[in-house]
């Protein structure tokens, strides 16, 4: 089943130098394990291919039902150097929420995930 | 009930809501008002101001904020802690004392001034002593940009603030203290936490992280269920109710707008997060994977279970250096085919720059309304946009080239694609870039000082 990340998580992003971070938080605690399984580092790196210049790192925070992604080379140098509208990576959060996940039907049904429209 | 100490966050950055400090001290009981003014680039702006006028170099907004909370400080014993001192904490304290005198409150303020973070006068001595101050991100040696450095400040921790409070200061002004120390220090002071009480220090740091961006933890910029967040016009800024065991409650004054919930606090916790296992500060290494959150009634979240590890023997140093010039300008193209017109303008402008022989270190064209923030991820929706802003910027070491670029935008209004407007600002301004160079230095070389006057 296709599931929009936007329907199962919320997010906030920020910056450190030329790296943007996006914290992705499960909308329901019981959906967090699904995020851990399916929203992999590779999946996010594919999503941002051609958008960011560096690699992607992922950290897990099961206590907060959140994953933290570091997107390197995301801000045209970052801070004062950057020419981008989003020089501080404030809206990488919703750019990441554009991800659609392919989740096995059984798993999606048990968790009560909303299907993508 | 065990004793709680209330620390209110009243500014999240230099330029935050001028109403917030007064609302925090008048809206209900608070013991401390914490005001954070410094971002990575702020110190260099303040350093430039001090070069022009030796009596400047601090966050001027702080004087107005102090004026607005003066009755609470003088009559109700609220204490204020702020990193408003920038590169000139002494001048900041003098300006606050002058304001108090004018308000007929001479003697009401006992100001603690924390200095020692400014490494600019000592930079060559440090380099000669083998402190390379390599860029933490690139590994490059500072000697590469030494002649262009305009500010260098060590991030300092809670200890000098605690000392100022112990010496009965009711206002503490620091330079480049960490944002989080401004909140942790009063908790450490009130509860007598030791310098190696890692779990409690980490809890204080995390309390600081939650409230250091003002309303960003109490409903501001909150994506979760954003339509339902009540009365943002009257948003309440956050308050930490700290307990001796390190646990605390995040809340806001009753009757204010916004929201404090597990979701709003979690969004702030992940903001600007790196490796959550090791949030390194001068005081302690905090572990964000240990944080437990629980709802505790309306607009209250309890935070507990936090663990910390011993501090490192280094301090981070924030170095600012001149790094060329940039300019960004824009035009607005209207329906029909707004995006296509803006894209043609981009091609025309680039070709003209090319024919002028102007090459830049970087040229970036964006189409606001179509793809500026999400790039190709935004898909095709922008093709139907009723208008698109064409935004073009260049960056280069050569100021003359950047100046020449600024004259190429407005002519497009008459000699480029049609249906164009939004050029009232005329030529964009050329800005000098002050870039950021993060480094580490041995703790032993930085001596902080506290003066109470």
Coordinates of C-alpha atoms in Angstrom, one line a residue:
Chain A
X1 CA 0.0 0.0 0.0
X2 CA 1.2 3.5 -0.8
X3 CA 1.3 5.7 2.3
X4 CA 2.2 9.4 2.3
X5 CA 4.7 10.3 5.0
X6 CA 2.7 13.5 5.4
X7 CA -0.3 11.5 6.7
X8 CA 1.7 9.5 9.3
X9 CA 4.3 12.0 10.6
X10 CA 5.1 15.6 11.4
X11 CA 8.5 17.2 11.2
X12 CA 10.8 20.2 11.9
X13 CA 14.0 21.1 10.3
X14 CA 17.0 23.4 11.1
X15 CA 20.6 23.9 10.1
X16 CA 24.2 23.5 11.3
X17 CA 26.5 25.1 8.7
X18 CA 25.9 23.5 5.3
X19 CA 23.9 20.6 6.8
X20 CA 20.1 20.6 7.3
X21 CA 18.6 18.4 9.9
X22 CA 15.0 17.0 9.7
X23 CA 13.4 15.5 12.7
X24 CA 10.5 13.2 11.6
X25 CA 8.0 12.4 14.4
X26 CA 5.3 9.7 14.2
X27 CA 1.8 11.1 14.4
X28 CA 0.9 8.0 16.5
X29 CA 3.4 6.3 18.8
X30 CA 2.4 2.9 17.4
X31 CA 3.5 4.1 13.9
X32 CA 7.1 4.7 15.0
X33 CA 8.4 1.2 14.3
X34 CA 7.0 1.4 10.8
X35 CA 9.0 4.6 10.3
X36 CA 12.1 2.9 11.6
X37 CA 11.6 0.0 9.2
X38 CA 10.6 1.8 6.1
X39 CA 12.0 5.4 6.2
X40 CA 15.6 4.3 5.8
X41 CA 18.7 6.4 5.2
X42 CA 18.8 5.0 1.6
X43 CA 15.1 6.0 1.0
X44 CA 15.7 9.5 2.1
X45 CA 19.0 9.8 0.2
X46 CA 17.1 8.7 -3.0
X47 CA 14.4 11.2 -2.3
X48 CA 16.9 14.1 -2.1
X49 CA 19.1 12.9 -5.0
X50 CA 19.9 15.9 -7.1
X51 CA 18.6 18.3 -4.4
X52 CA 21.4 18.0 -1.9
X53 CA 25.1 17.6 -2.6
X54 CA 26.3 15.4 0.2
X55 CA 25.2 12.2 2.0
X56 CA 22.5 11.4 4.5
X57 CA 22.8 10.2 8.1
X58 CA 20.0 8.8 10.2
X59 CA 19.6 8.6 14.0
X60 CA 16.8 6.9 15.9
X61 CA 15.0 8.4 18.9
X62 CA 12.5 5.7 20.0
X63 CA 11.9 7.7 23.2
X64 CA 10.5 10.6 21.1
X65 CA 9.0 8.4 18.4
X66 CA 11.3 10.3 16.1
X67 CA 14.0 9.8 13.5
X68 CA 16.7 12.5 12.9
X69 CA 18.1 12.9 9.4
X70 CA 21.2 14.9 8.6
X71 CA 21.3 16.1 5.0
X72 CA 24.8 17.2 4.1
X73 CA 25.5 19.8 1.5
X74 CA 21.9 20.9 1.5
X75 CA 22.2 24.7 1.9
X76 CA 24.6 26.2 -0.7
X77 CA 27.3 26.7 1.9
X78 CA 24.8 27.5 4.6
X79 CA 24.3 30.6 6.9
X80 CA 25.5 33.8 5.4
X81 CA 27.1 32.3 2.3
X82 CA 24.0 30.7 0.9
X83 CA 22.0 32.4 -1.9
X84 CA 19.0 30.1 -1.3
X85 CA 15.6 31.3 -0.1
X86 CA 15.7 28.6 2.5
X87 CA 19.3 29.3 3.5
X88 CA 18.7 27.9 7.0
X89 CA 16.9 24.7 5.9
X90 CA 13.7 25.7 7.7
X91 CA 11.4 23.9 5.2
X92 CA 13.4 20.8 4.4
X93 CA 10.9 19.4 6.9
X94 CA 8.0 19.4 4.5
X95 CA 10.2 18.5 1.6
X96 CA 11.0 15.2 3.4
X97 CA 7.3 14.7 4.2
X98 CA 6.7 14.4 0.4
X99 CA 8.1 10.9 0.6
X100 CA 5.6 8.1 -0.2
X101 CA 6.3 4.7 1.4
X102 CA 5.5 1.4 -0.1
X103 CA 4.3 -0.7 2.9
X104 CA 3.1 -4.3 2.7
X105 CA -0.7 -4.4 2.9
X106 CA -0.8 -6.6 6.0
X107 CA 1.5 -4.4 7.9
X108 CA -0.4 -1.3 6.8
X109 CA -3.7 -2.7 7.7
X110 CA -2.7 -3.9 11.2
X111 CA -1.2 -0.4 12.0
X112 CA -4.3 1.3 10.6
X113 CA -2.3 3.4 8.2
X114 CA -4.2 5.9 5.9
X115 CA -3.7 5.0 2.2
X116 CA -2.4 7.7 -0.2
X117 CA -5.3 9.4 -2.0
Chain B
X1 CA 4.8 19.7 46.8
X2 CA 8.5 20.0 46.3
X3 CA 10.0 23.4 45.4
X4 CA 10.0 24.5 41.7
X5 CA 12.0 27.2 40.1
X6 CA 10.4 28.9 37.2
X7 CA 12.6 30.0 34.3
X8 CA 10.7 31.9 31.5
X9 CA 12.0 32.2 28.0
X10 CA 11.5 35.7 26.7
X11 CA 13.5 36.0 23.4
X12 CA 14.6 33.3 21.0
X13 CA 16.9 35.4 18.9
X14 CA 17.9 39.0 18.3
X15 CA 14.8 40.4 16.6
X16 CA 12.2 38.3 18.5
X17 CA 8.9 39.7 19.7
X18 CA 9.5 42.9 21.7
X19 CA 6.3 42.2 23.8
X20 CA 7.4 38.8 25.0
X21 CA 9.8 39.7 28.0
X22 CA 7.2 42.0 29.6
X23 CA 4.4 39.4 29.0
X24 CA 6.5 36.7 30.7
X25 CA 7.1 38.7 33.9
X26 CA 3.5 40.1 34.1
X27 CA 1.5 37.1 33.1
X28 CA 2.1 35.0 36.2
X29 CA 4.8 33.9 38.6
X30 CA 8.3 33.5 37.3
X31 CA 11.7 33.5 39.1
X32 CA 14.0 34.0 36.2
X33 CA 13.7 35.6 32.8
X34 CA 16.0 34.1 30.2
X35 CA 16.7 36.1 27.0
X36 CA 18.7 34.6 24.2
X37 CA 20.0 37.1 21.6
X38 CA 22.9 35.4 19.8
X39 CA 23.0 33.3 16.7
X40 CA 26.1 32.2 14.8
X41 CA 26.4 35.3 12.7
X42 CA 25.3 37.8 15.4
X43 CA 28.8 38.2 17.0
X44 CA 30.3 39.4 13.8
X45 CA 27.6 42.0 13.2
X46 CA 28.2 43.2 16.8
X47 CA 32.0 43.2 16.2
X48 CA 31.5 45.4 13.2
X49 CA 29.3 47.8 15.2
X50 CA 32.0 48.0 17.9
X51 CA 34.7 48.8 15.4
X52 CA 32.6 51.8 14.3
X53 CA 31.7 52.9 17.9
X54 CA 33.6 51.4 20.9
X55 CA 30.5 52.0 23.1
X56 CA 28.5 49.5 20.9
X57 CA 28.8 45.8 20.2
X58 CA 25.9 44.4 22.2
X59 CA 22.2 43.6 21.5
X60 CA 20.6 47.1 21.8
X61 CA 17.1 45.5 22.0
X62 CA 18.0 44.3 25.5
X63 CA 18.0 47.8 26.9
X64 CA 14.3 48.1 25.8
X65 CA 13.5 44.7 27.1
X66 CA 15.1 45.6 30.5
X67 CA 13.0 48.8 30.6
X68 CA 9.8 46.8 30.0
X69 CA 10.6 44.4 32.9
X70 CA 12.2 46.8 35.3
X71 CA 9.3 47.0 37.8
X72 CA 9.2 43.2 38.0
X73 CA 13.0 43.1 38.7
X74 CA 13.0 45.9 41.1
X75 CA 9.8 45.1 43.1
X76 CA 9.2 41.4 42.7
X77 CA 12.7 40.0 42.6
X78 CA 12.6 38.5 39.1
X79 CA 16.1 37.9 37.9
X80 CA 17.2 38.3 34.3
X81 CA 19.9 36.3 32.5
X82 CA 20.8 37.3 28.9
X83 CA 23.7 36.8 26.4
X84 CA 22.9 40.3 25.2
X85 CA 26.5 41.5 25.9
X86 CA 27.7 40.3 22.6
X87 CA 31.3 41.5 22.2
X88 CA 30.9 44.3 24.7
X89 CA 29.1 43.2 27.9
X90 CA 30.5 46.1 29.9
X91 CA 29.0 48.7 27.6
X92 CA 25.7 46.7 27.6
X93 CA 25.7 46.8 31.5
X94 CA 26.4 50.5 31.4
X95 CA 23.5 51.2 29.0
X96 CA 21.1 49.2 31.2
X97 CA 22.3 51.1 34.4
X98 CA 21.8 54.4 32.5
X99 CA 18.3 53.3 31.5
X100 CA 17.5 52.4 35.1
X101 CA 18.8 55.7 36.4
X102 CA 16.7 57.6 34.0
X103 CA 13.7 55.6 35.1
X104 CA 14.4 56.6 38.7
X105 CA 15.5 53.2 39.7
X106 CA 19.2 53.8 40.5
X107 CA 20.4 51.0 42.8
X108 CA 17.6 48.6 41.8
X109 CA 20.0 46.6 39.6
X110 CA 23.0 44.6 40.6
X111 CA 24.5 43.5 37.3
X112 CA 26.8 40.5 36.9
X113 CA 29.0 40.8 33.9
X114 CA 30.6 37.7 32.4
X115 CA 33.6 38.2 30.2
X116 CA 36.5 36.1 28.9
X117 CA 34.8 34.5 25.9
X118 CA 36.3 37.0 23.4
X119 CA 39.4 35.4 21.9
X120 CA 40.0 38.0 19.1
X121 CA 42.7 39.9 21.0
X122 CA 44.4 36.6 21.8
X123 CA 44.1 34.9 18.4
X124 CA 47.8 35.3 17.3
X125 CA 49.0 34.2 20.8
X126 CA 46.8 31.1 20.6
X127 CA 48.0 30.2 17.0
X128 CA 51.6 30.8 18.1
X129 CA 51.0 28.5 21.1
X130 CA 50.0 25.6 18.8
X131 CA 46.2 26.0 19.0
X132 CA 45.4 25.6 15.3
X133 CA 41.7 26.4 15.5
X134 CA 41.0 24.1 12.5
X135 CA 37.6 24.3 10.9
X136 CA 35.5 21.6 12.5
X137 CA 33.7 20.9 9.2
X138 CA 36.5 21.1 6.7
X139 CA 39.7 20.5 8.7
X140 CA 41.4 23.5 7.3
X141 CA 43.8 25.5 9.4
X142 CA 42.7 29.0 10.5
X143 CA 45.9 30.5 9.0
X144 CA 44.0 30.3 5.6
X145 CA 41.7 33.1 6.6
X146 CA 43.5 34.6 9.6
X147 CA 43.9 38.1 8.0
X148 CA 40.1 38.2 7.3
X149 CA 38.9 37.2 10.8
X150 CA 36.7 39.8 12.5
X151 CA 35.4 38.0 15.6
X152 CA 36.4 34.9 17.6
X153 CA 34.4 33.9 20.7
X154 CA 34.5 30.7 22.8
X155 CA 31.1 29.3 23.7
X156 CA 31.2 29.4 27.5
X157 CA 29.0 27.4 30.0
X158 CA 27.0 27.9 33.1
X159 CA 29.8 28.3 35.7
X160 CA 30.4 32.1 35.5
X161 CA 26.6 32.7 35.5
X162 CA 26.2 30.6 38.6
X163 CA 29.0 32.6 40.2
X164 CA 27.3 35.9 39.4
X165 CA 24.0 34.6 40.9
X166 CA 25.8 33.4 44.0
X167 CA 27.2 37.0 44.3
X168 CA 23.6 38.3 44.4
X169 CA 23.4 39.7 40.9
X170 CA 19.8 40.2 39.8
X171 CA 20.8 40.8 36.1
X172 CA 23.5 38.7 34.5
X173 CA 24.9 39.8 31.1
X174 CA 27.2 37.5 29.2
X175 CA 28.9 37.5 25.8
X176 CA 29.0 34.2 23.9
X177 CA 27.4 32.0 26.5
X178 CA 25.7 28.9 25.1
X179 CA 22.0 29.5 24.7
X180 CA 21.3 26.5 26.9
X181 CA 23.5 27.7 29.8
X182 CA 21.2 30.7 30.3
X183 CA 18.5 28.3 31.5
X184 CA 20.6 25.7 33.2
X185 CA 22.6 28.1 35.3
X186 CA 19.7 29.4 37.4
X187 CA 18.5 25.8 38.0
X188 CA 22.0 24.8 39.0
X189 CA 22.3 27.8 41.3
X190 CA 19.0 27.3 43.0
X191 CA 19.3 23.5 43.5
X192 CA 23.1 23.5 44.2
X193 CA 23.9 20.9 41.5
X194 CA 27.6 20.0 41.4
X195 CA 29.9 20.5 38.4
X196 CA 29.9 16.7 37.9
X197 CA 26.2 16.1 38.5
X198 CA 26.0 15.0 34.9
X199 CA 22.4 13.9 34.7
X200 CA 20.9 17.0 36.3
X201 CA 23.2 19.3 34.3
X202 CA 22.1 17.5 31.2
X203 CA 18.4 18.0 32.2
X204 CA 19.1 21.7 32.7
X205 CA 20.7 21.9 29.2
X206 CA 17.7 20.2 27.6
X207 CA 15.3 22.5 29.5
X208 CA 17.4 25.3 27.9
X209 CA 17.2 23.7 24.4
X210 CA 13.4 23.5 24.7
X211 CA 12.9 27.2 25.6
X212 CA 15.8 28.9 23.8
X213 CA 13.8 29.5 20.7
X214 CA 11.0 31.2 22.5
X215 CA 7.5 30.3 21.2
X216 CA 8.9 27.6 18.9
X217 CA 8.1 25.1 21.6
X218 CA 4.7 26.6 22.6
X219 CA 2.8 26.6 19.3
X220 CA 4.9 28.8 17.1
X221 CA 6.1 27.3 13.8
X222 CA 4.4 24.1 14.9
X223 CA 3.4 21.8 12.0
X224 CA 1.5 19.3 14.1
X225 CA -2.2 20.1 13.8
X226 CA -1.3 23.7 13.1
X227 CA -4.8 24.9 12.2
X228 CA -6.1 24.1 15.6
X229 CA -3.5 25.9 17.6
X230 CA -5.4 28.6 19.5
X231 CA -4.9 32.3 19.4
X232 CA -1.4 32.7 18.0
X233 CA -1.9 36.4 18.1
X234 CA -1.7 36.2 21.9
X235 CA 0.9 33.3 22.0
X236 CA 2.4 32.4 25.3
X237 CA 6.1 32.1 25.5
X238 CA 7.5 29.0 27.4
X239 CA 8.2 28.5 31.0
X240 CA 10.3 25.7 32.6
X241 CA 9.3 24.7 36.1
X242 CA 12.4 23.0 37.3
X243 CA 12.7 20.5 40.3
X244 CA 15.8 19.6 42.3
X245 CA 15.9 16.1 40.8
X246 CA 16.4 17.5 37.3
X247 CA 12.9 16.7 36.1
X248 CA 10.9 19.7 34.9
X249 CA 7.6 20.8 33.4
X250 CA 7.3 22.9 30.2
X251 CA 4.3 25.2 30.3
X252 CA 3.2 28.8 29.6
X253 CA 1.1 31.4 31.4
X254 CA -2.6 30.6 31.8
X255 CA -4.9 32.4 29.4
X256 CA -2.3 32.9 26.7
X257 CA -2.5 31.5 23.2
X258 CA -0.5 28.8 21.6
X259 CA -0.1 25.3 22.9
X260 CA 2.3 23.3 25.0
X261 CA 1.9 19.6 24.2
X262 CA 4.1 16.5 23.7
X263 CA 4.0 17.3 20.0
X264 CA 5.0 20.9 20.2
X265 CA 7.9 20.1 22.6
X266 CA 9.0 17.2 20.5
X267 CA 9.2 19.4 17.4
X268 CA 11.5 21.8 19.3
X269 CA 13.6 19.0 20.7
X270 CA 14.5 17.8 17.2
X271 CA 15.2 21.3 15.9
X272 CA 18.9 21.8 14.9
X273 CA 19.7 18.3 16.3
X274 CA 22.9 16.5 15.3
X275 CA 23.8 13.2 16.9
X276 CA 21.2 12.9 19.6
X277 CA 23.4 10.6 21.8
X278 CA 25.9 13.4 22.2
X279 CA 24.7 17.0 22.5
X280 CA 28.0 18.5 23.5
X281 CA 28.0 21.6 25.7
X282 CA 30.8 23.2 27.8
X283 CA 29.1 21.8 30.9
X284 CA 28.0 18.3 30.0
X285 CA 27.3 16.0 27.1
X286 CA 23.5 15.5 27.1
X287 CA 21.8 12.4 25.7
X288 CA 18.6 13.2 23.8
X289 CA 17.7 9.5 23.5
X290 CA 17.1 9.5 27.3
X291 CA 14.4 12.2 27.3
X292 CA 11.0 11.1 28.5
X293 CA 7.9 13.2 27.8
X294 CA 4.5 12.9 29.4
X295 CA 1.3 15.1 29.3
X296 CA 0.7 16.8 32.6
X297 CA -2.6 18.6 32.1
X298 CA -3.6 21.5 29.9
X299 CA -0.5 23.1 28.2
X300 CA 1.9 21.2 30.5
X301 CA 4.5 18.6 29.5
X302 CA 6.6 16.8 32.1
X303 CA 10.2 16.0 31.1
X304 CA 12.2 13.4 33.0
X305 CA 14.7 10.5 32.8
X306 CA 17.5 12.6 31.2
X307 CA 21.0 11.3 31.3
X308 CA 24.3 13.1 30.8
X309 CA 27.9 12.2 30.4
X310 CA 31.1 14.1 31.5
X311 CA 31.9 17.3 29.6
X312 CA 34.8 17.2 27.1
X313 CA 38.1 19.2 27.7
X314 CA 37.4 21.5 24.7
X315 CA 35.3 24.5 24.0
X316 CA 33.7 25.4 20.7
X317 CA 34.9 28.6 19.2
X318 CA 32.8 30.7 16.9
X319 CA 35.0 32.6 14.4
X320 CA 33.7 35.0 11.8
X321 CA 35.7 36.1 8.8
X322 CA 35.1 38.2 5.7
X323 CA 34.3 36.0 2.7
X324 CA 33.5 38.0 -0.4
X325 CA 30.2 39.6 -1.5
X326 CA 26.7 38.7 -2.6
X327 CA 23.6 40.2 -4.0
X328 CA 20.1 38.9 -4.5
X329 CA 17.4 40.5 -6.6
X330 CA 14.0 39.5 -7.9
X331 CA 11.2 40.2 -10.3
X332 CA 7.6 38.9 -10.4
X333 CA 6.0 37.4 -13.5
X334 CA 2.2 37.1 -13.8
X335 CA -0.2 34.6 -15.4
X336 CA -0.5 33.3 -18.1
X337 CA 2.6 31.1 -18.2
X338 CA 4.3 32.9 -15.3
X339 CA 6.9 30.2 -14.7
X340 CA 7.8 30.0 -18.4
X341 CA 8.3 33.7 -18.6
X342 CA 10.5 33.7 -15.4
X343 CA 12.5 30.9 -16.8
X344 CA 13.1 32.8 -20.0
X345 CA 14.2 35.8 -18.0
X346 CA 16.7 33.6 -16.2
X347 CA 18.2 32.4 -19.5
X348 CA 18.4 36.0 -20.9
X349 CA 20.0 37.3 -17.8
X350 CA 22.6 34.6 -17.7
X351 CA 23.4 35.1 -21.3
X352 CA 23.9 38.8 -20.8
X353 CA 26.3 38.1 -17.8
X354 CA 28.1 35.7 -20.0
X355 CA 28.5 38.2 -22.8
X356 CA 29.8 40.7 -20.3
X357 CA 32.5 38.2 -19.4
X358 CA 31.2 38.1 -15.8
X359 CA 31.9 34.7 -14.1
X360 CA 30.9 34.3 -10.5
X361 CA 31.8 31.7 -7.8
X362 CA 28.1 31.0 -7.7
X363 CA 25.0 32.0 -9.5
X364 CA 21.6 30.7 -8.2
X365 CA 18.3 31.3 -9.9
X366 CA 15.1 30.3 -8.1
X367 CA 11.4 30.4 -9.0
X368 CA 9.4 31.3 -5.9
X369 CA 5.9 29.9 -6.3
X370 CA 7.1 26.9 -8.3
X371 CA 10.3 25.3 -6.9
X372 CA 12.3 27.7 -4.7
X373 CA 12.0 25.8 -1.5
X374 CA 11.5 22.1 -2.6
X375 CA 13.3 22.1 -5.9
X376 CA 12.4 19.3 -8.3
X377 CA 10.4 17.6 -5.5
X378 CA 7.7 20.2 -6.0
X379 CA 6.7 18.6 -9.3
X380 CA 4.8 20.5 -12.0
X381 CA 2.2 22.4 -9.9
X382 CA 4.2 25.7 -10.5
X383 CA 3.2 25.7 -14.2
X384 CA -0.3 26.8 -13.2
X385 CA 0.9 29.4 -10.7
X386 CA -0.9 32.8 -11.0
X387 CA 2.5 34.5 -10.5
X388 CA 6.1 33.4 -10.0
X389 CA 8.9 35.4 -8.4
X390 CA 12.2 35.1 -10.2
X391 CA 14.9 35.4 -7.6
X392 CA 18.5 35.5 -8.7
X393 CA 21.6 35.8 -6.6
X394 CA 25.4 35.8 -7.2
X395 CA 28.4 35.4 -4.9
X396 CA 32.0 36.4 -5.6
X397 CA 35.2 37.6 -4.0
X398 CA 35.2 40.6 -6.4
X399 CA 32.9 43.3 -5.2
X400 CA 32.9 45.1 -8.6
X401 CA 31.6 42.1 -10.4
X402 CA 28.8 41.7 -7.9
X403 CA 27.9 45.4 -8.3
X404 CA 27.8 45.1 -12.0
X405 CA 25.4 42.2 -11.7
X406 CA 23.0 44.3 -9.7
X407 CA 22.5 46.6 -12.7
X408 CA 21.4 43.7 -14.9
X409 CA 18.1 42.8 -13.2
X410 CA 15.7 45.8 -13.5
X411 CA 16.4 46.4 -17.2
X412 CA 14.6 43.1 -17.8
X413 CA 11.3 44.9 -17.0
X414 CA 11.5 46.7 -20.4
X415 CA 13.8 44.5 -22.4
X416 CA 12.9 41.0 -21.3
X417 CA 9.8 38.7 -21.2
X418 CA 6.3 40.3 -20.6
X419 CA 3.9 40.5 -17.6
X420 CA 6.6 41.5 -15.2
X421 CA 6.3 43.7 -12.1
X422 CA 7.5 43.8 -8.5
X423 CA 10.7 45.7 -9.1
X424 CA 10.0 48.7 -6.8
X425 CA 13.0 48.0 -4.8
X426 CA 15.2 48.8 -7.8
X427 CA 18.8 47.5 -7.8
X428 CA 19.6 45.0 -5.0
X429 CA 22.2 45.9 -2.4
X430 CA 25.6 44.3 -2.4
X431 CA 26.3 42.7 0.9
X432 CA 29.6 41.7 2.4
X433 CA 29.5 38.0 3.4
X434 CA 30.7 37.3 6.9
X435 CA 31.2 33.5 7.1
X436 CA 31.3 31.2 10.1
X437 CA 34.3 29.1 11.1
X438 CA 33.6 26.7 13.9
X439 CA 36.7 25.4 15.8
X440 CA 37.7 23.8 19.1
X441 CA 40.1 25.1 21.7
X442 CA 41.4 23.6 25.0
X443 CA 39.2 24.6 27.9
X444 CA 42.3 25.5 29.9
X445 CA 43.1 28.5 27.7
X446 CA 39.8 30.3 28.3
X447 CA 39.4 32.1 31.6
X448 CA 36.1 33.6 32.3
X449 CA 35.7 36.5 34.7
X450 CA 32.7 37.7 36.7
X451 CA 32.2 41.3 37.8
X452 CA 29.2 42.4 39.8
X453 CA 28.3 46.1 39.9

